[in-house]
Amino acid sequence: MDEALLRSLTPSVLTVLVRRGADFAAAEDAVQDALVEALRVWPADPPRDAKGWLVTVAWRKFLDATRAETARRRREDRFEEEPAPGPAPTVDDTLQLYFLCAHPSLTPSSAVALTLRAVGGLTTRQIAQAYLVPEATMAQRISRAKRTVSGVRLDRAGDVATVLRVLYLVFNEGYSGDVDLAAEAIRLTRQLTAVIDHPEAAGLLALMLLHHARRAARTAPDGSLVPLAEQDRGRWDTRLIAEGVEILQAALARDRLGEYQAQAAIAALHADAPRAEETDWVQIVEWYDELVRLTDSPVVRLNRAVAVAEADGPRAGLSALAELDAALPRHTAVAAYLHERDGDLKTAARLYAEAAHKAPNLAERDHLTRQAARLNTHLHH
Amino acid sequence: MAKYLLLKHYRGAPAAVNDVPMDQWTPEEISAHMQYMNDFAERLEKSGEYVDGQALAPEGSWVRYGGEGRPPVTDGPFAETKDLIAGWTIIDVDSHERALELAAELSAAPGAGGRPIHEWLEVRPVMSAHCTVTE
């Protein structure tokens, strides 16, 4: 049984049903029923046309459910409601589904859950495991999301930026359990770039590939964090890097720069350095200037301060840092690092400990605590 | 998409505005309070923000390792002075603001006289094991 095939077919089957006039929530239920039936029937009797089979079975399930519902309603209030005919397709099937799942009326977590379920074809259990919440909670989140978008028509192109944001959120969530969300985000973004011609979609895919390429080197065997400069570059996935760079270059050539392309450009410059010392920090600072211009994000300014320190020395970095709000996440960690680079180990040790206290996750906290301990051991001997 | 632990304290938190011990409420007031708490949890389940929650018995003990071959050491006669947790709820919400909003809602549970207790709740972010990819 080819589960990957089933998952890749899910979005287009779903869109066919919605286009034929099925309500989104009902269509989703029908597709899930059809998938269950496929898992049961296909091993012994594989269909020649998998998508056609799924569409037929899902549509039958939808009609059965609608008839049962209609009969119930007729009994209840002598009232019959046929689903309205759907609008004519204007954009590619899968793309419409992306826009629906990233609809602005949904909260980010609902949009992510719905995307993974409807476009990604993941089961509710898998999504719940990935986000470490009970299955019932995720089921409610998804059914609320479905209700929220149930009246939304798939007749207008939505906001690509929102779709990209949702995919970026999935990617950043990392992985746990049996679903690798980073790999899932890459798979979905690949699908998206296949149906949409947009430099930022390509930029996002390049960014994901370039980050993903470093994954094996990012943690030590004991699970602790390895900073970029100390990573074993021999463990970076050169195939993914080459692919990411190629996609990025094609996107940049379109001359419609956006934040994902700029971020990917920075990631590509890191990937390009055979040794940490050979990193082209001057060019990286230039890309951060672009990113600041595009996003005006304080987090980007913070990262820029680090790049400035690498390009022009720790003092320059510290003065760039001084212009930023000290309450920013990771501000203290960056200050600690720059003070260490500047030779002020005592201040650095104190700031590392403070940063560890504020760290948002265990890997970072442990890493920063070790940094403080390393300097303190040094200072006390 | 961040988890928070909401902690209700028996002791250890500042006094509630409407600070009357539960055994001095009317039975109807207690029922109303319980109903409010159950409705709150049920609503969080429906909104997809519920992760887990339990009420705890008031008796708590501090325990530590007593040494090789010896029984555990417990805190003995000073129990009435220590902080005690009455119960906890873990939520999974889109923002810190939402976590505060829900904690405040929990704090508005009705108490003596049917008026909100205005008790203090402790809101603690749950640390995630892994970190985001941005380096």
PDB file of C-alpha atoms in Angstrom, chain A residues 12-13 15 30 57 73 88 116 143 173 180 187 198 245 249 262 305 307 311 328 350 356:
ATOM      1  CA  SER A  12      -7.022  16.943  -5.582  1.00  0.00           C
ATOM      2  CA  VAL A  13      -9.751  14.419  -4.719  1.00  0.00           C
ATOM      3  CA  THR A  15     -11.049  19.711  -4.429  1.00  0.00           C
ATOM      4  CA  ALA A  30     -16.088  11.695   2.573  1.00  0.00           C
ATOM      5  CA  VAL A  57     -15.785   6.291  -3.853  1.00  0.00           C
ATOM      6  CA  ARG A  73     -33.847  16.768   8.122  1.00  0.00           C
ATOM      7  CA  ALA A  88     -16.330  26.960 -12.018  1.00  0.00           C
ATOM      8  CA  LEU A 116      -1.767  19.198   7.306  1.00  0.00           C
ATOM      9  CA  SER A 143     -13.536  20.456  12.902  1.00  0.00           C
ATOM     10  CA  GLU A 173       7.673  23.278  14.307  1.00  0.00           C
ATOM     11  CA  ASP A 180       8.546  14.811  10.475  1.00  0.00           C
ATOM     12  CA  ARG A 187       6.819  18.135   0.522  1.00  0.00           C
ATOM     13  CA  HIS A 198       5.796  32.769  -7.528  1.00  0.00           C
ATOM     14  CA  VAL A 245      20.809  27.133  -4.355  1.00  0.00           C
ATOM     15  CA  GLN A 249      19.087  31.543  -8.131  1.00  0.00           C
ATOM     16  CA  ALA A 262      16.528  37.068   1.237  1.00  0.00           C
ATOM     17  CA  ALA A 305      23.897  42.608  14.757  1.00  0.00           C
ATOM     18  CA  ALA A 307      26.492  39.377  11.221  1.00  0.00           C
ATOM     19  CA  ALA A 311      32.060  41.337   9.450  1.00  0.00           C
ATOM     20  CA  LEU A 328      13.687  40.998  22.450  1.00  0.00           C
ATOM     21  CA  ARG A 350      26.742  36.428  33.541  1.00  0.00           C
ATOM     22  CA  ALA A 356      19.608  30.432  29.724  1.00  0.00           C
TER      23      ALA A 356
END
